[in-house]
Coordinates of C-alpha atoms and ligand atoms in Angstrom, one line a residue:
X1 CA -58.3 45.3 5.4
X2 CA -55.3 46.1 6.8
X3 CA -52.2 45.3 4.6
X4 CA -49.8 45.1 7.3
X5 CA -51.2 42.7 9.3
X6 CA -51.9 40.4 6.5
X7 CA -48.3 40.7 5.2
X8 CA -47.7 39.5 8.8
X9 CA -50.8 36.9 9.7
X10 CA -50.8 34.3 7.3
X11 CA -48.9 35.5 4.0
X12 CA -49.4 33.0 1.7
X13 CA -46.1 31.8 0.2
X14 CA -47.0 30.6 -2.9
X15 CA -50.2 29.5 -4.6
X16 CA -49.8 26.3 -4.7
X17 CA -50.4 23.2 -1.9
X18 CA -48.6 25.4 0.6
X19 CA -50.3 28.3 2.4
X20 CA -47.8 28.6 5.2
X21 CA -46.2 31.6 6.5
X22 CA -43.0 31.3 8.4
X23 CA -44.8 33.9 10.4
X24 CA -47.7 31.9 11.6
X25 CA -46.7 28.6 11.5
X26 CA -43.0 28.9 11.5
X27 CA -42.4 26.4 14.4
X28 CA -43.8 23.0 15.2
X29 CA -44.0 24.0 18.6
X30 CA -46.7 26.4 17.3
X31 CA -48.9 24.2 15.0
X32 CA -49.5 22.0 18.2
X33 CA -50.5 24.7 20.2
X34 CA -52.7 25.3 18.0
X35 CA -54.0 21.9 17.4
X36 CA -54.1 21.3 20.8
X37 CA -56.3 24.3 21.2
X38 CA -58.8 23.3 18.4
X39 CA -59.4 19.9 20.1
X40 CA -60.1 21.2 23.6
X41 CA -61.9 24.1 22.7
X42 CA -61.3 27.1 24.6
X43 CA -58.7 27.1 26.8
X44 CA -56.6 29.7 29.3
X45 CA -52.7 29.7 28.4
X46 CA -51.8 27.7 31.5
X47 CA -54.0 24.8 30.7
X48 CA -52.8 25.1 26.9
X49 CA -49.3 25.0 28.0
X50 CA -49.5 21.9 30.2
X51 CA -51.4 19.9 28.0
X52 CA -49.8 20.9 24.6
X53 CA -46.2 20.2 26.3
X54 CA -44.8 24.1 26.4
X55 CA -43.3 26.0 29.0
X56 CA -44.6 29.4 30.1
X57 CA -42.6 31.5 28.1
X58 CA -43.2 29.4 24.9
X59 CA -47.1 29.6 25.4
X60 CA -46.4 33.6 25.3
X61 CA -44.1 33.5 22.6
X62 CA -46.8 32.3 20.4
X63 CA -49.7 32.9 21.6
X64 CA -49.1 36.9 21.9
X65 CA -48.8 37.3 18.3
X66 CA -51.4 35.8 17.2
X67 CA -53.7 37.7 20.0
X68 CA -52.1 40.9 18.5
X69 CA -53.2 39.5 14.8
X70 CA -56.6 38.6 15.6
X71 CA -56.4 34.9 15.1
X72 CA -57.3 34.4 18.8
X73 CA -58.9 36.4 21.0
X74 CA -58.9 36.2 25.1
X75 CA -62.5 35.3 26.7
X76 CA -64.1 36.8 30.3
X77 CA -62.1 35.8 33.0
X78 CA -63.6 32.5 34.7
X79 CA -63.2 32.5 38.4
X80 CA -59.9 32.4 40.1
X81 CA -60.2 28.8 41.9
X82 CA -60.3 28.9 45.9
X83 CA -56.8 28.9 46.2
X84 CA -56.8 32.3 44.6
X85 CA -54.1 33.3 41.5
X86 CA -54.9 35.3 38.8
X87 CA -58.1 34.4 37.2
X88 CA -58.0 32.6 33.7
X89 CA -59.0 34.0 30.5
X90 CA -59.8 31.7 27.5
X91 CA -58.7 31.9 24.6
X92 CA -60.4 30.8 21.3
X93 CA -60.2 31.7 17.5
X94 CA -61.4 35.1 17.3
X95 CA -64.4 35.5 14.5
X96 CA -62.5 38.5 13.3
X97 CA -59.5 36.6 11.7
X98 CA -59.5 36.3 7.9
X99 CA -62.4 33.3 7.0
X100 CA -62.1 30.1 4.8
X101 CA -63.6 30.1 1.6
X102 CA -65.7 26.8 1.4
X103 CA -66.3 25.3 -2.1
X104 CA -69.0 22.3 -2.6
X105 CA -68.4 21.1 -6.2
X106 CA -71.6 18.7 -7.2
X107 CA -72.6 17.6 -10.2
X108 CA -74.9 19.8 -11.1
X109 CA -73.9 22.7 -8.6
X110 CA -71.6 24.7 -6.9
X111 CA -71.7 26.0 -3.3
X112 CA -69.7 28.5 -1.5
X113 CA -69.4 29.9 1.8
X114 CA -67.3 31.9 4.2
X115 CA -66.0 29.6 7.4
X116 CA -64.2 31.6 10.2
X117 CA -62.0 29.9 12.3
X118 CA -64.8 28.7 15.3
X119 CA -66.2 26.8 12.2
X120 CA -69.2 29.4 11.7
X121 CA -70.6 29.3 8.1
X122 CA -71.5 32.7 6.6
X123 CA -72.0 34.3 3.2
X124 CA -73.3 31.2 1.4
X125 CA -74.1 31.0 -2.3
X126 CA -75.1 28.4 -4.5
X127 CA -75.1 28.8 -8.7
X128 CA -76.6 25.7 -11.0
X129 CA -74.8 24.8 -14.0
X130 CA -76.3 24.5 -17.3
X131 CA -78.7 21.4 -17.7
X132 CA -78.5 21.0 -21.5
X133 CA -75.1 19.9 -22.5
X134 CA -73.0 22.2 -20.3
X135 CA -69.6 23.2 -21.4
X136 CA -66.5 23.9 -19.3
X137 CA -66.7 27.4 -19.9
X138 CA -70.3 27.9 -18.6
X139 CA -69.0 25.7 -15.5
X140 CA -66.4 28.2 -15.0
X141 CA -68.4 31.3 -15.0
X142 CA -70.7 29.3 -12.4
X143 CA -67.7 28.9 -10.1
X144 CA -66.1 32.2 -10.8
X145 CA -69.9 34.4 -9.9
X146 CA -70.6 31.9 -7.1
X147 CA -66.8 32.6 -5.5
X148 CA -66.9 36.2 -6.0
X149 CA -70.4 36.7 -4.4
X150 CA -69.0 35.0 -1.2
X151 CA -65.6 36.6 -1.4
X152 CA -67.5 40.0 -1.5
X153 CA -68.7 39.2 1.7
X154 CA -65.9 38.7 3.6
X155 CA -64.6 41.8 5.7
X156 CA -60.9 40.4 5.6
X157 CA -59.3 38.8 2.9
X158 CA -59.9 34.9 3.0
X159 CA -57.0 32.6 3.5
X160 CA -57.5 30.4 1.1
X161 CA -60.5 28.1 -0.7
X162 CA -61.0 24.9 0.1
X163 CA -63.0 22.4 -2.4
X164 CA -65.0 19.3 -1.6
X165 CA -65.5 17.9 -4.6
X166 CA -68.3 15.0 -5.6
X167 CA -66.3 12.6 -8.1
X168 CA -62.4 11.8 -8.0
X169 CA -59.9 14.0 -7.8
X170 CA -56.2 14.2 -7.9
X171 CA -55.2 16.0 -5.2
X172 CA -51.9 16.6 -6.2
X173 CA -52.4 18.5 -9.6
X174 CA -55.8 20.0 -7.5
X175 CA -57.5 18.6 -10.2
X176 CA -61.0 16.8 -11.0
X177 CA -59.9 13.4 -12.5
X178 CA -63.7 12.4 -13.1
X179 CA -67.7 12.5 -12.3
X180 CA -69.5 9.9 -13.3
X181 CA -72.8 12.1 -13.3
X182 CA -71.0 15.2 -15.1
X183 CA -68.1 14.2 -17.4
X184 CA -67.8 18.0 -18.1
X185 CA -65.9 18.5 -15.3
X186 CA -63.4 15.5 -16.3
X187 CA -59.8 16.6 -16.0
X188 CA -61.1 20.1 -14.7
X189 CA -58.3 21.9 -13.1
X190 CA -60.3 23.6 -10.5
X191 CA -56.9 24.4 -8.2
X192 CA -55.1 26.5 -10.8
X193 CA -58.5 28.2 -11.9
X194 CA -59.4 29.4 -8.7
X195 CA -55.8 30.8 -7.8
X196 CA -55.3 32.0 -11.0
X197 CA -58.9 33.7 -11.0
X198 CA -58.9 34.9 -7.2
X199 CA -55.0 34.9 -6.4
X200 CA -56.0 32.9 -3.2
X201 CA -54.4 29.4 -2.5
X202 CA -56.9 26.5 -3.2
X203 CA -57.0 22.9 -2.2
X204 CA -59.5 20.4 -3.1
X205 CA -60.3 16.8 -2.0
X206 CA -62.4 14.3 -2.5
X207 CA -66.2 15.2 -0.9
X208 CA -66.3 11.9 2.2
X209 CA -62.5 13.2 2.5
X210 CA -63.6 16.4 3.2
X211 CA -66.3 15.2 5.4
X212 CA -63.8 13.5 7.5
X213 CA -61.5 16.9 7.8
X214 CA -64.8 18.6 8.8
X215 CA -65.6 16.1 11.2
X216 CA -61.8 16.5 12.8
X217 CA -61.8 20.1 12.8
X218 CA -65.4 21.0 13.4
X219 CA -67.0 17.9 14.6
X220 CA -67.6 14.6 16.1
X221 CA -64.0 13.9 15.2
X222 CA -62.7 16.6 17.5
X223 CA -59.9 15.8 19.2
X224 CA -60.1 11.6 17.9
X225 CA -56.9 10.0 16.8
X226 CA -58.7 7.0 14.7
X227 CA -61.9 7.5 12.9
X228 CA -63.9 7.0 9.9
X229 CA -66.7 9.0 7.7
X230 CA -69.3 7.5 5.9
X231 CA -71.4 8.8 3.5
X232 CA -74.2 7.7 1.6
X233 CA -76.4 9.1 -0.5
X234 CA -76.6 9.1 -4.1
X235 CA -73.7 7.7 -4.2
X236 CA -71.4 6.5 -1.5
X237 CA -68.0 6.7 -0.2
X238 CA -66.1 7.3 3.1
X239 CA -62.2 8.4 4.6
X240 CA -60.4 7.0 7.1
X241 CA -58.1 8.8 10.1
X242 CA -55.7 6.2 11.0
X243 CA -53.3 7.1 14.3
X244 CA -53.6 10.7 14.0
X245 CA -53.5 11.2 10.1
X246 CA -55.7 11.3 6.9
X247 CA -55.2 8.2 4.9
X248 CA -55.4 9.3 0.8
X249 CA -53.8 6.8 -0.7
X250 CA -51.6 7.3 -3.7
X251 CA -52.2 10.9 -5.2
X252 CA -55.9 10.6 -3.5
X253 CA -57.0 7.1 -4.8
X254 CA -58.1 5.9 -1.5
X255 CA -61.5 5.9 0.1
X256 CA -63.2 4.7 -3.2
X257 CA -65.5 2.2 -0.5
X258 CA -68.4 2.7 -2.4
X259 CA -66.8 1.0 -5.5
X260 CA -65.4 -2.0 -2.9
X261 CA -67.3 -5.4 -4.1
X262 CA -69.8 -6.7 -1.4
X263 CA -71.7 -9.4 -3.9
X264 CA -69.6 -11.7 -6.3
X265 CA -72.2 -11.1 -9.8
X266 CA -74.2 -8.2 -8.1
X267 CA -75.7 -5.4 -9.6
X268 CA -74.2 -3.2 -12.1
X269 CA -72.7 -0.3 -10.6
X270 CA -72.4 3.4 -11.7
X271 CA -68.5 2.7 -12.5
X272 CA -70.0 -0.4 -15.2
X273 CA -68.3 -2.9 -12.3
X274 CA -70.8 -5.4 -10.8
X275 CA -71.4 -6.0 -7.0
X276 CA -70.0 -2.9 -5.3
X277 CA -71.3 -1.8 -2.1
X278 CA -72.9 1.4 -3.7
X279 CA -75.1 -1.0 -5.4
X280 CA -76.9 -1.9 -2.4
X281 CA -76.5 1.1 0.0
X282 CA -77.3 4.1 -1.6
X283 CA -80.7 6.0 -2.6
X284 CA -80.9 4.0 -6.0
X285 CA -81.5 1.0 -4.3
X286 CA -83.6 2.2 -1.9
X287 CA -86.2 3.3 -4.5
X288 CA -86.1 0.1 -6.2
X289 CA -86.9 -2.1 -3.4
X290 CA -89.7 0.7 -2.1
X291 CA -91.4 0.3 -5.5
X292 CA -91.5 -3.4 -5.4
X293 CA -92.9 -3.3 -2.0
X294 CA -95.5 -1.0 -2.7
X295 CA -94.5 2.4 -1.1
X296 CA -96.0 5.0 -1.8
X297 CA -94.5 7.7 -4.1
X298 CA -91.0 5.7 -4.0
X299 CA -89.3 7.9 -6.0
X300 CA -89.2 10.1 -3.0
X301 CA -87.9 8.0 -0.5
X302 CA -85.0 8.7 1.7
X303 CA -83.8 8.0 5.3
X304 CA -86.0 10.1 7.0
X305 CA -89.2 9.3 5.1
X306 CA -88.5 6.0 5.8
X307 CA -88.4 6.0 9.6
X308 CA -91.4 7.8 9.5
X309 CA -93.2 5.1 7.3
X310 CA -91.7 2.8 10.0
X311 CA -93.0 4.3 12.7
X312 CA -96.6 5.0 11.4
X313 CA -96.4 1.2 10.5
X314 CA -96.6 1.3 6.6
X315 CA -96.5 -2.2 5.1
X316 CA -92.9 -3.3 4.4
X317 CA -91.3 -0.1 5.7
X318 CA -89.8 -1.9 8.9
X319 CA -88.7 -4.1 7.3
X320 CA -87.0 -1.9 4.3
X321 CA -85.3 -0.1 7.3
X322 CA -83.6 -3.2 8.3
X323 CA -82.4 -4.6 5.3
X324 CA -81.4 -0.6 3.9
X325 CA -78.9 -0.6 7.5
X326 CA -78.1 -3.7 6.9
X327 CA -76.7 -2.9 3.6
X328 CA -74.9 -0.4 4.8
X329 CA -73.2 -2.1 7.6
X330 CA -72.0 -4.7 5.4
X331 CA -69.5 -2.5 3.9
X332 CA -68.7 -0.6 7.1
X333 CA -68.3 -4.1 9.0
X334 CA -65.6 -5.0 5.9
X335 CA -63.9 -1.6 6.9
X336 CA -63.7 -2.7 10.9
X337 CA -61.9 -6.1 10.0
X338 CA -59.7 -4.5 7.6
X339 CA -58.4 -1.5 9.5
X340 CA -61.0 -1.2 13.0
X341 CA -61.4 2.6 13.3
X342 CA -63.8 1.8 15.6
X343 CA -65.6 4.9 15.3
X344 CA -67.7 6.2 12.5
X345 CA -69.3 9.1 12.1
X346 CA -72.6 8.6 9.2
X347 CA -72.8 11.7 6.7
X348 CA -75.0 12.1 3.9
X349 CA -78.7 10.2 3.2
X350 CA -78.5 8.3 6.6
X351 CA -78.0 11.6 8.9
X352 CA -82.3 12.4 7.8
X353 CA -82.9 9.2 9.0
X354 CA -81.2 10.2 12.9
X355 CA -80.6 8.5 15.7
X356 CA -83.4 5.2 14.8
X357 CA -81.2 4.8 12.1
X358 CA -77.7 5.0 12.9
X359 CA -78.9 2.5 15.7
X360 CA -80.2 -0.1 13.3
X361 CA -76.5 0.2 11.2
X362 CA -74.9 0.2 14.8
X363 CA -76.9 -3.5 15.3
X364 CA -76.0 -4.9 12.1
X365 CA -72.6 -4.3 12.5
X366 CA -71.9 -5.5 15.5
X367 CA -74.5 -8.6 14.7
X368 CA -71.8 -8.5 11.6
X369 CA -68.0 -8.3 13.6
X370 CA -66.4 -10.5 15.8
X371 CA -66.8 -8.9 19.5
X372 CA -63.9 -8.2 21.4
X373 CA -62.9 -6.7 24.7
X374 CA -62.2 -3.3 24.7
X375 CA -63.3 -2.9 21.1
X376 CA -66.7 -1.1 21.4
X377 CA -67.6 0.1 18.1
X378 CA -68.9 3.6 18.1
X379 CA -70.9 5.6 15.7
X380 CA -72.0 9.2 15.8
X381 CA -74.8 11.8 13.0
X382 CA -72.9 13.9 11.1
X383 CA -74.0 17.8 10.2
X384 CA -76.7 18.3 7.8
X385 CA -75.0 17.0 4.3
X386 CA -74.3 21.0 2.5
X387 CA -72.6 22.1 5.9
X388 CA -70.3 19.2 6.7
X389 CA -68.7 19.4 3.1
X390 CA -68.7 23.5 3.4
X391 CA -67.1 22.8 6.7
X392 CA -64.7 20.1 5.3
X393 CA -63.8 21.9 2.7
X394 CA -62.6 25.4 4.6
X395 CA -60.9 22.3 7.0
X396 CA -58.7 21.3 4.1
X397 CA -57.3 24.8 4.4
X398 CA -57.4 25.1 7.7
X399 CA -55.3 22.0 8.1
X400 CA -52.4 23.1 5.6
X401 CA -52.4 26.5 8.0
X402 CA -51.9 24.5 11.3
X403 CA -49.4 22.2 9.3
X404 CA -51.6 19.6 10.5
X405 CA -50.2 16.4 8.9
X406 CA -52.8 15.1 7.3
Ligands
ZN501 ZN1 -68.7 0.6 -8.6

């Protein structure tokens, strides 16, 4: 690649939380160009300059540069409009700026991936960790061959690496706090690993986090001010964007909904509490309740096996539907009276079960919150569960580059 114009694209400052150049992102007038941009989609300058709130000459000042850099690139003309004038050119992120490494930390996995700035996923790689009694060190090498296949791959050096990681995390010390399913990776600091390892800034967040940021840069959330993800699976948590920023909570505590109590005395939950809303929303109890009814093979059941049973009229699946929704839109009808996002967008086991599905959560909640004007609740399918969290994950970096305040 050319050293040059990387010293003068997006330098990275320091390895820490901060990937900013003074270069790139030097002005605030700059990251909400930019921002602006990645909500409309492509754009010509004059369009991007009225509704980002620049004059003429500011639109050139920035967006020149980063035409020259190969951050953005100018589209075909589109027809000047009858009134004649020169005809606009869009401009959009060009695939040939440096990519995103995406990181998907799972229990029992890691997944990474090159992201380019259009959100397109390339170079992926996967590597299991050890079964029997892993140690941190074979976790590491995982990571470390899994990262360098991908980093391989890419034809310009990647900005940074971006981790969505399945169990708390602190995202302050970039740090894995803990997994319930994987205490090796307790107090893993992944961050400092990765920069240490690959000399590339790296963030990490917590996976429905991530989902969210993927959502917001890549997705339904586009361009949105309030919404929330929700994920279920597994297990199950979700993220919140409240007027126009990420809510984390202290040092990244917040968004724990799975482990929010829906029954007083319920179930024992994964974290040894009782009556959480990931005792009645997630896979585990939807295997329980298929093997008391009598479904076939209920081990295997999921959203979209279900809504098949449904529809071919399987004893007790209709019904199983109902109640599994149900379940889940307790929790996201707590969520609406507490903080009303309004909109969600459904990530994880749910998404296999499409749009039957997210309509039967959409009922219950609704059935389940007070109606009132001009509060339509909304809910959208979110990607395919690997590429939303690849995608969240590059987004994390992608937002510290646009100074995005998350
Ligand atoms: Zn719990």
């Amino acid at each position: 690649m050319d050293e040059e114009d990387a010293a003068s694209d997006l330098k990275t400052v320091s390895p820490g939380r901060s990937l900013l150049s003074s270069a790139m992102v030097g002005s605030a007038n700059r990251g909400r160009v930019l921002q602006t941009l990645f909500d409309l989609g492509p754009t010509s300058r004059a369009e991007l300059a009225r509704l980002a709130g620049v004059n003429r000459t500011t639109i050139s000042g920035i967006v020149q540069p980063l035409l020259d850099q190969q951050v953005l690139v100018e589209g075909k003309p589109i027809r000047p409009s009858e009134s004649g004038g020169k005809p606009a050119r869009p401009l959009w992120f060009s695939p040939e700026a440096r990519p995103i490494c995406g990181m998907l930390l799972m229990p029992d996995a890691v997944h990474t991936c090159l992201v380019t700035l259009a959100g397109t996923i390339s170079a992926e790689e996967s590597e299991p960790f050890p079964v029997e009694r892993p140690r941190i060190a074979d976790v590491e090498r995982a990571i470390e061959l899994c990262t360098a296949r991908t980093l391989a791959a890419a034809r310009r050096e990647p900005l940074g690496i971006g981790v969505a990681v399945g169990g708390m995390v602190d995202t302050d010390r970039r740090a894995v706090i803990a997994v319930n399913l994987a205490p090796v990776l307790n107090g893993f600091e992944l961050g400092d690993m990765l920069t240490r390892r690959f000399g590339l800034p790296a963030l990490l967040d917590h996976h429905p986090r991530a989902l969210l940021v993927g959502d917001r840069w890549f997705g339904k959330g586009r361009g949105l001010q309030t919404f929330a993800a929700v994920y279920t699976g597994e297990v199950l948590g979700g993220a919140l964007y409240l007027g126009g920023h990420l809510y984390r909570g202290q040092s990244g505590a917040g968004g724990e909904l799975g482990h929010t109590f829906v029954q007083v005395d319920g179930d024992i939950c994964s974290c040894g509490r009782r009556g959480c809303w990931e005792t009645i929303a997630t896979l585990g109890w939807l295997r329980r309740q298929a093997r008391e009814i009598g479904i076939d093979a209920p081990d295997d059941i999921h959203s979209r096996r279900l809504v098949e049973l449904a529809r071919d009229g399987a004893p007790g699946a209709e019904d199983l539907l109902d109640r599994y929704a149900r379940n889940v839109a307790v929790g996201i009808a707590n969520l609406q009276q507490t903080v009303a996002p309004n909109f969600y967008v459904l990530h994880g086991d749910v998404v296999g079960g499409g749009e039957i599905m997210a309509k039967a959560i959409a009922r219950h909640v609704r059935a389940l919150v007070p109606s009132r004007s001009g509060g339509e609740i909304s809910f959208a399918i979110g990607e395919t569960e690997d590429r939303a969290a690849l995608l969240g994950a590059a987004g994390l970096v992608l937002s510290e580059l646009l100074q995005f305040p998350l």
